[in-house]
Amino acid sequence: MVVQSSLPGEGSRTAAYVQWRIRALASRIPWHGSALEPLIERAHAIEHGPLEGTALFRRGRLHELRGEFAAAEADLLRAHALAVEHDYPKLVEQAASQLAFLVGHRLARPEEGLRWANAGVVEAQRIAEGGVLEADARESLAVVLHMLGRYDEAVTEQRRALELLERAS
């Protein structure tokens, strides 16, 4: 499925509308790789960074699930960079938290993972302190702290994440 609709940036639109439209388009991005490739290419060709970043994030997750960690890391790094460049905070947090888990746990580079995890928590708090995004970021932080042998801190972060999820539901 390729999204065939007008994209933000065409004509004069408010920032709120542009963010709403990005979320609407992102919710329609498929999770299977064959449909992601043309979408990534199209978003890149028209220089639509948020849409390209969201599609790259999803492809990165697919690579990770397949055990293709180098490809996953490359896509997640690019997704994060595009999210920062285009001020798309939710994707900034999601990419940072996923990079924390991938790099810190799967690729066994916990010090680097810790930097990503902390960045994810900060971004999540900036978006909506105490929400589901922060819980997700704190879960990634807990995994990385565990990898570093900082077990008490890992348990504390996991508890914080669970408390946030309970409050959100």
PDB file of C-alpha atoms in Angstrom:
ATOM      1  CA  MET A   1       0.000   0.000   0.000  1.00  0.00           C
ATOM      2  CA  VAL A   2       1.426   3.356  -1.003  1.00  0.00           C
ATOM      3  CA  VAL A   3      -0.121   6.454   0.501  1.00  0.00           C
ATOM      4  CA  GLN A   4      -1.573   8.526  -2.355  1.00  0.00           C
ATOM      5  CA  SER A   5      -2.625  11.802  -0.813  1.00  0.00           C
ATOM      6  CA  SER A   6      -1.455  15.358  -0.657  1.00  0.00           C
ATOM      7  CA  LEU A   7       1.352  15.828   1.794  1.00  0.00           C
ATOM      8  CA  PRO A   8       2.156  18.528   4.336  1.00  0.00           C
ATOM      9  CA  GLY A   9       4.166  21.375   2.930  1.00  0.00           C
ATOM     10  CA  GLU A  10       1.913  21.792  -0.122  1.00  0.00           C
ATOM     11  CA  GLY A  11       0.420  25.252   0.195  1.00  0.00           C
ATOM     12  CA  SER A  12       0.280  27.211   3.401  1.00  0.00           C
ATOM     13  CA  ARG A  13      -0.782  25.145   6.404  1.00  0.00           C
ATOM     14  CA  THR A  14      -0.490  25.637  10.133  1.00  0.00           C
ATOM     15  CA  ALA A  15       2.093  23.699  12.142  1.00  0.00           C
ATOM     16  CA  ALA A  16      -0.701  21.936  14.044  1.00  0.00           C
ATOM     17  CA  TYR A  17      -2.276  20.760  10.803  1.00  0.00           C
ATOM     18  CA  VAL A  18       1.063  19.542   9.501  1.00  0.00           C
ATOM     19  CA  GLN A  19       1.661  17.513  12.691  1.00  0.00           C
ATOM     20  CA  TRP A  20      -1.880  16.102  12.513  1.00  0.00           C
ATOM     21  CA  ARG A  21      -1.397  15.138   8.865  1.00  0.00           C
ATOM     22  CA  ILE A  22       1.956  13.453   9.610  1.00  0.00           C
ATOM     23  CA  ARG A  23       0.310  11.368  12.333  1.00  0.00           C
ATOM     24  CA  ALA A  24      -2.563  10.466  10.015  1.00  0.00           C
ATOM     25  CA  LEU A  25      -0.194   9.376   7.259  1.00  0.00           C
ATOM     26  CA  ALA A  26       2.089   7.527   9.677  1.00  0.00           C
ATOM     27  CA  SER A  27      -0.827   5.520  11.032  1.00  0.00           C
ATOM     28  CA  ARG A  28      -1.398   4.167   7.516  1.00  0.00           C
ATOM     29  CA  ILE A  29       2.189   3.051   6.930  1.00  0.00           C
ATOM     30  CA  PRO A  30       2.234  -0.717   6.537  1.00  0.00           C
ATOM     31  CA  TRP A  31       4.445  -3.020   8.559  1.00  0.00           C
ATOM     32  CA  HIS A  32       5.518  -5.342   5.734  1.00  0.00           C
ATOM     33  CA  GLY A  33       8.758  -4.591   3.931  1.00  0.00           C
ATOM     34  CA  SER A  34       7.526  -4.849   0.348  1.00  0.00           C
ATOM     35  CA  ALA A  35       5.174  -1.912   0.860  1.00  0.00           C
ATOM     36  CA  LEU A  36       7.705   0.128   2.838  1.00  0.00           C
ATOM     37  CA  GLU A  37      10.341   0.353   0.108  1.00  0.00           C
ATOM     38  CA  PRO A  38       8.283   2.401  -2.394  1.00  0.00           C
ATOM     39  CA  LEU A  39       6.983   4.588   0.423  1.00  0.00           C
ATOM     40  CA  ILE A  40      10.512   5.331   1.671  1.00  0.00           C
ATOM     41  CA  GLU A  41      11.631   6.141  -1.873  1.00  0.00           C
ATOM     42  CA  ARG A  42       8.642   8.421  -2.512  1.00  0.00           C
ATOM     43  CA  ALA A  43       8.968  10.242   0.800  1.00  0.00           C
ATOM     44  CA  HIS A  44      12.680  10.765   0.140  1.00  0.00           C
ATOM     45  CA  ALA A  45      12.055  11.975  -3.418  1.00  0.00           C
ATOM     46  CA  ILE A  46       9.582  14.623  -2.261  1.00  0.00           C
ATOM     47  CA  GLU A  47      11.753  15.478   0.765  1.00  0.00           C
ATOM     48  CA  HIS A  48       9.083  14.600   3.335  1.00  0.00           C
ATOM     49  CA  GLY A  49      11.329  13.845   6.301  1.00  0.00           C
ATOM     50  CA  PRO A  50       8.714  12.885   8.924  1.00  0.00           C
ATOM     51  CA  LEU A  51       7.048  10.341   6.643  1.00  0.00           C
ATOM     52  CA  GLU A  52      10.388   8.957   5.489  1.00  0.00           C
ATOM     53  CA  GLY A  53      11.572   8.754   9.107  1.00  0.00           C
ATOM     54  CA  THR A  54       8.463   6.900  10.226  1.00  0.00           C
ATOM     55  CA  ALA A  55       8.769   4.392   7.381  1.00  0.00           C
ATOM     56  CA  LEU A  56      12.486   3.929   8.126  1.00  0.00           C
ATOM     57  CA  PHE A  57      11.650   3.333  11.785  1.00  0.00           C
ATOM     58  CA  ARG A  58       9.226   0.583  10.820  1.00  0.00           C
ATOM     59  CA  ARG A  59      11.682  -0.985   8.389  1.00  0.00           C
ATOM     60  CA  GLY A  60      14.355  -0.822  11.094  1.00  0.00           C
ATOM     61  CA  ARG A  61      12.061  -2.699  13.481  1.00  0.00           C
ATOM     62  CA  LEU A  62      11.456  -5.336  10.798  1.00  0.00           C
ATOM     63  CA  HIS A  63      15.207  -5.720  10.270  1.00  0.00           C
ATOM     64  CA  GLU A  64      15.655  -6.128  14.009  1.00  0.00           C
ATOM     65  CA  LEU A  65      12.945  -8.793  14.213  1.00  0.00           C
ATOM     66  CA  ARG A  66      14.705 -10.691  11.417  1.00  0.00           C
ATOM     67  CA  GLY A  67      18.039 -10.472  13.240  1.00  0.00           C
ATOM     68  CA  GLU A  68      19.483  -8.037  10.684  1.00  0.00           C
ATOM     69  CA  PHE A  69      20.950  -5.790  13.351  1.00  0.00           C
ATOM     70  CA  ALA A  70      23.330  -3.696  11.229  1.00  0.00           C
ATOM     71  CA  ALA A  71      20.518  -2.784   8.818  1.00  0.00           C
ATOM     72  CA  ALA A  72      18.206  -2.104  11.749  1.00  0.00           C
ATOM     73  CA  GLU A  73      20.717   0.226  13.364  1.00  0.00           C
ATOM     74  CA  ALA A  74      21.251   2.140  10.110  1.00  0.00           C
ATOM     75  CA  ASP A  75      17.512   2.644   9.567  1.00  0.00           C
ATOM     76  CA  LEU A  76      16.858   3.628  13.180  1.00  0.00           C
ATOM     77  CA  LEU A  77      19.745   6.121  13.167  1.00  0.00           C
ATOM     78  CA  ARG A  78      18.420   7.718   9.970  1.00  0.00           C
ATOM     79  CA  ALA A  79      14.861   7.760  11.356  1.00  0.00           C
ATOM     80  CA  HIS A  80      16.109   9.498  14.506  1.00  0.00           C
ATOM     81  CA  ALA A  81      18.083  12.062  12.511  1.00  0.00           C
ATOM     82  CA  LEU A  82      15.075  12.867  10.322  1.00  0.00           C
ATOM     83  CA  ALA A  83      12.809  13.147  13.375  1.00  0.00           C
ATOM     84  CA  VAL A  84      15.183  15.605  15.030  1.00  0.00           C
ATOM     85  CA  GLU A  85      15.666  17.573  11.806  1.00  0.00           C
ATOM     86  CA  HIS A  86      11.915  17.892  11.239  1.00  0.00           C
ATOM     87  CA  ASP A  87      10.921  18.319  14.904  1.00  0.00           C
ATOM     88  CA  TYR A  88       8.838  15.141  15.174  1.00  0.00           C
ATOM     89  CA  PRO A  89       9.234  14.449  18.927  1.00  0.00           C
ATOM     90  CA  LYS A  90       7.305  11.181  19.164  1.00  0.00           C
ATOM     91  CA  LEU A  91       9.541   9.583  16.535  1.00  0.00           C
ATOM     92  CA  VAL A  92      12.626  11.069  18.229  1.00  0.00           C
ATOM     93  CA  GLU A  93      11.666   9.211  21.421  1.00  0.00           C
ATOM     94  CA  GLN A  94      10.668   5.986  19.673  1.00  0.00           C
ATOM     95  CA  ALA A  95      13.858   5.799  17.636  1.00  0.00           C
ATOM     96  CA  ALA A  96      16.046   6.648  20.646  1.00  0.00           C
ATOM     97  CA  SER A  97      14.366   4.011  22.825  1.00  0.00           C
ATOM     98  CA  GLN A  98      14.591   1.381  20.110  1.00  0.00           C
ATOM     99  CA  LEU A  99      18.244   2.230  19.492  1.00  0.00           C
ATOM    100  CA  ALA A 100      18.867   1.898  23.236  1.00  0.00           C
ATOM    101  CA  PHE A 101      17.511  -1.655  23.195  1.00  0.00           C
ATOM    102  CA  LEU A 102      19.136  -2.636  19.905  1.00  0.00           C
ATOM    103  CA  VAL A 103      22.545  -1.153  20.603  1.00  0.00           C
ATOM    104  CA  GLY A 104      22.619  -1.669  24.356  1.00  0.00           C
ATOM    105  CA  HIS A 105      21.211  -5.192  24.468  1.00  0.00           C
ATOM    106  CA  ARG A 106      21.230  -6.958  21.112  1.00  0.00           C
ATOM    107  CA  LEU A 107      24.549  -5.506  19.922  1.00  0.00           C
ATOM    108  CA  ALA A 108      26.043  -5.597  23.436  1.00  0.00           C
ATOM    109  CA  ARG A 109      27.232  -1.988  23.429  1.00  0.00           C
ATOM    110  CA  PRO A 110      25.600  -0.980  26.718  1.00  0.00           C
ATOM    111  CA  GLU A 111      27.449   2.310  27.233  1.00  0.00           C
ATOM    112  CA  GLU A 112      26.214   3.564  23.871  1.00  0.00           C
ATOM    113  CA  GLY A 113      22.790   2.091  24.605  1.00  0.00           C
ATOM    114  CA  LEU A 114      22.702   4.036  27.869  1.00  0.00           C
ATOM    115  CA  ARG A 115      23.189   7.314  25.998  1.00  0.00           C
ATOM    116  CA  TRP A 116      20.283   6.452  23.684  1.00  0.00           C
ATOM    117  CA  ALA A 117      18.114   5.325  26.614  1.00  0.00           C
ATOM    118  CA  ASN A 118      18.681   8.551  28.524  1.00  0.00           C
ATOM    119  CA  ALA A 119      17.945  10.582  25.385  1.00  0.00           C
ATOM    120  CA  GLY A 120      14.704   8.641  24.948  1.00  0.00           C
ATOM    121  CA  VAL A 121      13.597   9.346  28.522  1.00  0.00           C
ATOM    122  CA  VAL A 122      14.355  13.060  28.186  1.00  0.00           C
ATOM    123  CA  GLU A 123      12.447  13.295  24.907  1.00  0.00           C
ATOM    124  CA  ALA A 124       9.481  11.347  26.306  1.00  0.00           C
ATOM    125  CA  GLN A 125       9.308  13.684  29.302  1.00  0.00           C
ATOM    126  CA  ARG A 126       9.450  16.674  26.972  1.00  0.00           C
ATOM    127  CA  ILE A 127       6.491  15.331  24.983  1.00  0.00           C
ATOM    128  CA  ALA A 128       4.258  14.224  27.857  1.00  0.00           C
ATOM    129  CA  GLU A 129       5.847  13.568  31.218  1.00  0.00           C
ATOM    130  CA  GLY A 130       4.398  10.530  32.910  1.00  0.00           C
ATOM    131  CA  GLY A 131       2.847   9.008  29.786  1.00  0.00           C
ATOM    132  CA  VAL A 132       3.123   5.783  27.851  1.00  0.00           C
ATOM    133  CA  LEU A 133       6.078   7.079  25.828  1.00  0.00           C
ATOM    134  CA  GLU A 134       8.011   7.699  29.026  1.00  0.00           C
ATOM    135  CA  ALA A 135       7.129   4.189  30.221  1.00  0.00           C
ATOM    136  CA  ASP A 136       8.493   2.764  26.963  1.00  0.00           C
ATOM    137  CA  ALA A 137      11.666   4.820  27.287  1.00  0.00           C
ATOM    138  CA  ARG A 138      12.153   3.740  30.911  1.00  0.00           C
ATOM    139  CA  GLU A 139      11.750   0.073  29.943  1.00  0.00           C
ATOM    140  CA  SER A 140      14.571   0.485  27.424  1.00  0.00           C
ATOM    141  CA  LEU A 141      16.641   2.215  30.085  1.00  0.00           C
ATOM    142  CA  ALA A 142      16.010  -0.686  32.499  1.00  0.00           C
ATOM    143  CA  VAL A 143      17.253  -3.223  29.934  1.00  0.00           C
ATOM    144  CA  VAL A 144      20.456  -1.276  29.327  1.00  0.00           C
ATOM    145  CA  LEU A 145      21.093  -0.752  33.051  1.00  0.00           C
ATOM    146  CA  HIS A 146      20.689  -4.503  33.533  1.00  0.00           C
ATOM    147  CA  MET A 147      23.233  -5.120  30.758  1.00  0.00           C
ATOM    148  CA  LEU A 148      25.637  -2.835  32.628  1.00  0.00           C
ATOM    149  CA  GLY A 149      25.176  -4.821  35.829  1.00  0.00           C
ATOM    150  CA  ARG A 150      23.397  -1.925  37.524  1.00  0.00           C
ATOM    151  CA  TYR A 151      20.610  -4.174  38.765  1.00  0.00           C
ATOM    152  CA  ASP A 152      19.109  -1.981  41.490  1.00  0.00           C
ATOM    153  CA  GLU A 153      18.783   0.941  39.077  1.00  0.00           C
ATOM    154  CA  ALA A 154      17.301  -1.381  36.441  1.00  0.00           C
ATOM    155  CA  VAL A 155      14.638  -2.597  38.877  1.00  0.00           C
ATOM    156  CA  THR A 156      13.830   0.994  39.870  1.00  0.00           C
ATOM    157  CA  GLU A 157      13.385   2.025  36.222  1.00  0.00           C
ATOM    158  CA  GLN A 158      11.251  -1.032  35.474  1.00  0.00           C
ATOM    159  CA  ARG A 159       9.025  -0.195  38.437  1.00  0.00           C
ATOM    160  CA  ARG A 160       8.699   3.397  37.234  1.00  0.00           C
ATOM    161  CA  ALA A 161       7.718   2.122  33.793  1.00  0.00           C
ATOM    162  CA  LEU A 162       5.077  -0.179  35.250  1.00  0.00           C
ATOM    163  CA  GLU A 163       3.664   2.612  37.424  1.00  0.00           C
ATOM    164  CA  LEU A 164       3.406   4.890  34.383  1.00  0.00           C
ATOM    165  CA  LEU A 165       1.643   2.203  32.375  1.00  0.00           C
ATOM    166  CA  GLU A 166      -0.798   1.506  35.210  1.00  0.00           C
ATOM    167  CA  ARG A 167      -1.626   5.221  35.481  1.00  0.00           C
ATOM    168  CA  ALA A 168      -2.097   5.485  31.729  1.00  0.00           C
ATOM    169  CA  SER A 169      -4.562   2.596  31.498  1.00  0.00           C
TER     170      SER A 169
END
